[in-house]
Every structure is written in C-alpha cells, then in structure tokens.
Amino acid sequence: MDTSQDPLGEYPNACVDWVLFETPAEAASGAGVALRGTVVEQDGTAQMYGVDANRWLVTVEEVLERPDPPSGYPQAEPELEVSPGEQIAVVSTPETCSVRGYPGGDPLDPASGLGGEDGSVIILLSAALGDGLGDGSAEEDDVDDFHLITPYQGVLTPAKDGALPSEWPAS
C-alpha cells in the first residue's frame, strides 16, 4: 500500500492495490460471506482508508454457499455469520487514491442499476477492519461493520434464478 501524498495533494493517505478476481465464484470463495440482499437505505458514513465511505443497511435474503477456492488458492476469509431476514450494516469499500471515494459511483447505491428484477443484489463481504491500514499508524479506520471485499467486485446483479452469476458482466 502506498501511503505517500501526490505532489498536488489531491489523494488521501492510502492507495490500495485491489486484487481482481477472474470470476465471481473466485471472488465469493475469497469473501467472508456471499449473500443476496436488498439495500434498504444509507446509514451514515465511516472512515475507511482515509476517506468517508458510505454505510448502508442491507436486508439479508439468502446466504449463498461459498464455492471452493480455485486449485492452489486458500480460502482467505473465515466464514462470517449472517442469517436470512437479518438487517446488517455494510460499508461500501471506497476506491482509493481519489478524494472522491466513488468516482465510478457507489456500487451499493440502489441507483447504481446493479439490482436484479426484484431489486436484490449479490454482495461479497469481509469483516470489520478496525484499523484498515494495518501498519500501526495513527490514522485509524472506524469500520466496525461488514465491508465489500473490493470497491470493484463486491456487488453483482444476481443471475435470473437469484444465484451468483458465473461471469462478470461485460463492461
């Protein structure tokens, strides 16, 4: 993680280099939980990687079975406990190296167009960060909730049957 400032001072402290998963199944196998749910409303913000990140309330409709990781890959996250019918707070992991946390739009925002026909989305989550920098710095993150595994591949439109899609959508 590069924690330097750019010469013009336009970027926050942290620049995270996000992993890109080849398939949604690979991403789900590396997540703490994969679920299908409905975003209810925005519920404030939390500091994450030096920027204000949106926190959303999500109603869990179904907890999806995590696929086995691809051969040679460990299952990175311990499985997180969530139950259908539960409402959870989810922090939308912001893109870093930008003063605007979501230059491409917040993927959890219902206006993103990622919801399926019934408005539900597939969400791939990791657990709370506490200190998202992980380097003992004084810049503590206040993410005490679940958060998206990455800003780019943490929210998907469900397949027609509500399941995890087999491929990423064409960009």
CSV table of C-alpha atoms in Angstrom, one decimal:
chain,number,residue,atom,x,y,z
A,1,MET,CA,0.0,0.0,0.0
A,2,ASP,CA,1.4,3.4,-1.0
A,3,THR,CA,0.8,5.9,1.8
A,4,SER,CA,2.5,8.9,0.1
A,5,GLN,CA,0.8,12.1,-0.9
A,6,ASP,CA,0.8,13.1,-4.5
A,7,PRO,CA,2.6,16.4,-5.3
A,8,LEU,CA,-0.7,18.3,-5.7
A,9,GLY,CA,-2.2,16.9,-2.5
A,10,GLU,CA,-5.3,15.5,-4.4
A,11,TYR,CA,-5.3,12.0,-3.0
A,12,PRO,CA,-5.9,10.7,0.5
A,13,ASN,CA,-3.3,8.9,2.5
A,14,ALA,CA,-3.8,5.3,1.4
A,15,CYS,CA,-3.6,3.9,-2.1
A,16,VAL,CA,-4.7,0.2,-2.0
A,17,ASP,CA,-3.9,-2.1,-4.9
A,18,TRP,CA,-7.0,-4.3,-5.1
A,19,VAL,CA,-6.9,-7.9,-6.2
A,20,LEU,CA,-9.0,-8.6,-9.3
A,21,PHE,CA,-10.8,-11.9,-9.3
A,22,GLU,CA,-11.2,-13.8,-12.6
A,23,THR,CA,-14.7,-15.0,-11.9
A,24,PRO,CA,-17.5,-14.2,-9.4
A,25,ALA,CA,-17.0,-17.7,-7.9
A,26,GLU,CA,-13.3,-17.0,-7.3
A,27,ALA,CA,-14.3,-13.7,-5.5
A,28,ALA,CA,-17.0,-15.4,-3.5
A,29,SER,CA,-14.6,-18.2,-2.4
A,30,GLY,CA,-12.3,-15.4,-1.0
A,31,ALA,CA,-15.1,-13.5,0.7
A,32,GLY,CA,-16.1,-13.9,4.3
A,33,VAL,CA,-19.7,-14.3,3.2
A,34,ALA,CA,-21.6,-14.1,-0.1
A,35,LEU,CA,-25.2,-13.1,0.2
A,36,ARG,CA,-28.3,-12.0,-1.8
A,37,GLY,CA,-29.9,-9.0,-0.2
A,38,THR,CA,-31.7,-5.7,-0.6
A,39,VAL,CA,-30.2,-2.3,0.2
A,40,VAL,CA,-32.7,-0.6,2.4
A,41,GLU,CA,-31.1,2.9,3.0
A,42,GLN,CA,-27.9,4.7,3.6
A,43,ASP,CA,-27.0,4.8,7.2
A,44,GLY,CA,-24.3,7.4,7.5
A,45,THR,CA,-20.6,7.1,6.8
A,46,ALA,CA,-17.4,5.6,8.2
A,47,GLN,CA,-13.7,6.4,7.7
A,48,MET,CA,-12.0,3.8,5.6
A,49,TYR,CA,-8.6,4.2,4.0
A,50,GLY,CA,-8.6,7.9,4.8
A,51,VAL,CA,-11.9,8.8,3.1
A,52,ASP,CA,-15.6,8.9,4.1
A,53,ALA,CA,-17.1,5.6,3.0
A,54,ASN,CA,-20.9,5.1,2.7
A,55,ARG,CA,-22.6,2.8,5.2
A,56,TRP,CA,-25.8,1.1,4.0
A,57,LEU,CA,-28.4,-1.0,5.8
A,58,VAL,CA,-29.0,-4.3,3.9
A,59,THR,CA,-31.6,-6.9,4.5
A,60,VAL,CA,-30.2,-10.4,4.0
A,61,GLU,CA,-32.5,-12.5,1.9
A,62,GLU,CA,-30.2,-15.5,1.3
A,63,VAL,CA,-26.7,-16.6,2.4
A,64,LEU,CA,-25.1,-18.2,-0.6
A,65,GLU,CA,-22.8,-21.2,-0.4
A,66,ARG,CA,-19.2,-20.1,-0.9
A,67,PRO,CA,-17.6,-22.0,-3.7
A,68,ASP,CA,-14.4,-23.9,-3.1
A,69,PRO,CA,-11.4,-21.8,-4.0
A,70,PRO,CA,-9.6,-22.5,-7.3
A,71,SER,CA,-6.9,-25.1,-7.1
A,72,GLY,CA,-3.9,-23.7,-5.3
A,73,TYR,CA,-5.7,-20.8,-3.7
A,74,PRO,CA,-6.5,-20.8,0.1
A,75,GLN,CA,-10.0,-19.8,1.3
A,76,ALA,CA,-8.8,-16.4,2.5
A,77,GLU,CA,-11.5,-15.3,4.9
A,78,PRO,CA,-13.1,-17.1,7.8
A,79,GLU,CA,-16.8,-17.6,7.2
A,80,LEU,CA,-18.9,-14.7,8.6
A,81,GLU,CA,-22.1,-15.3,10.5
A,82,VAL,CA,-25.2,-13.7,8.9
A,83,SER,CA,-28.8,-15.1,8.7
A,84,PRO,CA,-31.6,-14.6,6.2
A,85,GLY,CA,-34.0,-11.9,7.5
A,86,GLU,CA,-31.3,-10.1,9.4
A,87,GLN,CA,-30.5,-6.5,8.7
A,88,ILE,CA,-26.8,-5.7,8.6
A,89,ALA,CA,-24.7,-2.5,8.2
A,90,VAL,CA,-22.4,-2.7,5.2
A,91,VAL,CA,-19.7,-0.2,4.4
A,92,SER,CA,-19.2,0.3,0.7
A,93,THR,CA,-15.4,-0.1,0.3
A,94,PRO,CA,-14.2,3.1,-1.4
A,95,GLU,CA,-11.8,3.3,-4.3
A,96,THR,CA,-8.6,4.8,-3.0
A,97,CYS,CA,-6.2,7.3,-4.5
A,98,SER,CA,-9.1,9.7,-5.1
A,99,VAL,CA,-10.6,12.4,-3.0
A,100,ARG,CA,-14.0,11.2,-4.1
A,101,GLY,CA,-14.4,7.7,-2.6
A,102,TYR,CA,-16.6,6.5,-5.5
A,103,PRO,CA,-15.6,8.2,-8.8
A,104,GLY,CA,-17.4,5.4,-10.7
A,105,GLY,CA,-20.4,5.5,-8.4
A,106,ASP,CA,-21.1,3.6,-5.2
A,107,PRO,CA,-22.0,0.0,-6.1
A,108,LEU,CA,-24.3,-0.4,-3.1
A,109,ASP,CA,-26.4,2.7,-4.1
A,110,PRO,CA,-29.7,1.4,-5.4
A,111,ALA,CA,-29.4,4.0,-8.2
A,112,SER,CA,-26.3,2.1,-9.5
A,113,GLY,CA,-28.5,-0.2,-11.6
A,114,LEU,CA,-26.9,-3.4,-10.2
A,115,GLY,CA,-30.1,-4.7,-8.6
A,116,GLY,CA,-31.9,-7.6,-10.2
A,117,GLU,CA,-35.5,-7.6,-11.3
A,118,ASP,CA,-36.6,-7.7,-7.6
A,119,GLY,CA,-34.0,-5.1,-6.6
A,120,SER,CA,-31.8,-7.6,-4.8
A,121,VAL,CA,-28.0,-7.7,-5.3
A,122,ILE,CA,-25.3,-10.2,-4.6
A,123,ILE,CA,-22.9,-8.8,-2.0
A,124,LEU,CA,-19.4,-10.2,-1.2
A,125,LEU,CA,-18.3,-9.2,2.2
A,126,SER,CA,-15.3,-9.1,4.5
A,127,ALA,CA,-15.3,-8.4,8.3
A,128,ALA,CA,-14.7,-5.2,10.2
A,129,LEU,CA,-11.3,-3.6,9.7
A,130,GLY,CA,-10.8,-1.6,12.9
A,131,ASP,CA,-7.5,-0.1,11.6
A,132,GLY,CA,-7.7,-0.6,7.8
A,133,LEU,CA,-4.2,0.5,7.3
A,134,GLY,CA,-2.7,-2.4,9.2
A,135,ASP,CA,0.5,-0.6,9.7
A,136,GLY,CA,0.1,0.7,13.3
A,137,SER,CA,-0.4,4.3,12.0
A,138,ALA,CA,-2.4,6.8,13.9
A,139,GLU,CA,-5.0,7.0,11.1
A,140,GLU,CA,-7.5,4.6,12.5
A,141,ASP,CA,-10.4,3.5,10.3
A,142,ASP,CA,-13.7,3.3,12.1
A,143,VAL,CA,-15.3,0.5,10.1
A,144,ASP,CA,-16.9,-1.7,12.7
A,145,ASP,CA,-19.3,-3.3,10.2
A,146,PHE,CA,-19.0,-5.7,7.2
A,147,HIS,CA,-17.5,-4.1,4.1
A,148,LEU,CA,-17.3,-5.0,0.4
A,149,ILE,CA,-14.3,-7.2,-0.5
A,150,THR,CA,-13.2,-4.7,-3.1
A,151,PRO,CA,-14.7,-1.5,-4.5
A,152,TYR,CA,-15.0,-3.1,-7.9
A,153,GLN,CA,-16.1,-6.7,-7.4
A,154,GLY,CA,-18.1,-6.6,-4.2
A,155,VAL,CA,-21.6,-6.1,-5.7
A,156,LEU,CA,-23.2,-8.1,-8.6
A,157,THR,CA,-26.5,-8.4,-10.3
A,158,PRO,CA,-27.9,-11.8,-9.4
A,159,ALA,CA,-28.5,-14.4,-12.1
A,160,LYS,CA,-32.1,-14.8,-13.2
A,161,ASP,CA,-32.5,-17.6,-10.5
A,162,GLY,CA,-31.1,-15.3,-7.8
A,163,ALA,CA,-27.8,-17.1,-7.7
A,164,LEU,CA,-24.2,-15.9,-8.1
A,165,PRO,CA,-23.6,-15.2,-11.8
A,166,SER,CA,-21.0,-17.4,-13.5
A,167,GLU,CA,-19.2,-14.5,-15.2
A,168,TRP,CA,-18.6,-10.8,-14.6
A,169,PRO,CA,-20.8,-8.5,-16.6
A,170,ALA,CA,-19.3,-7.1,-19.8
A,171,SER,CA,-18.0,-3.6,-19.3
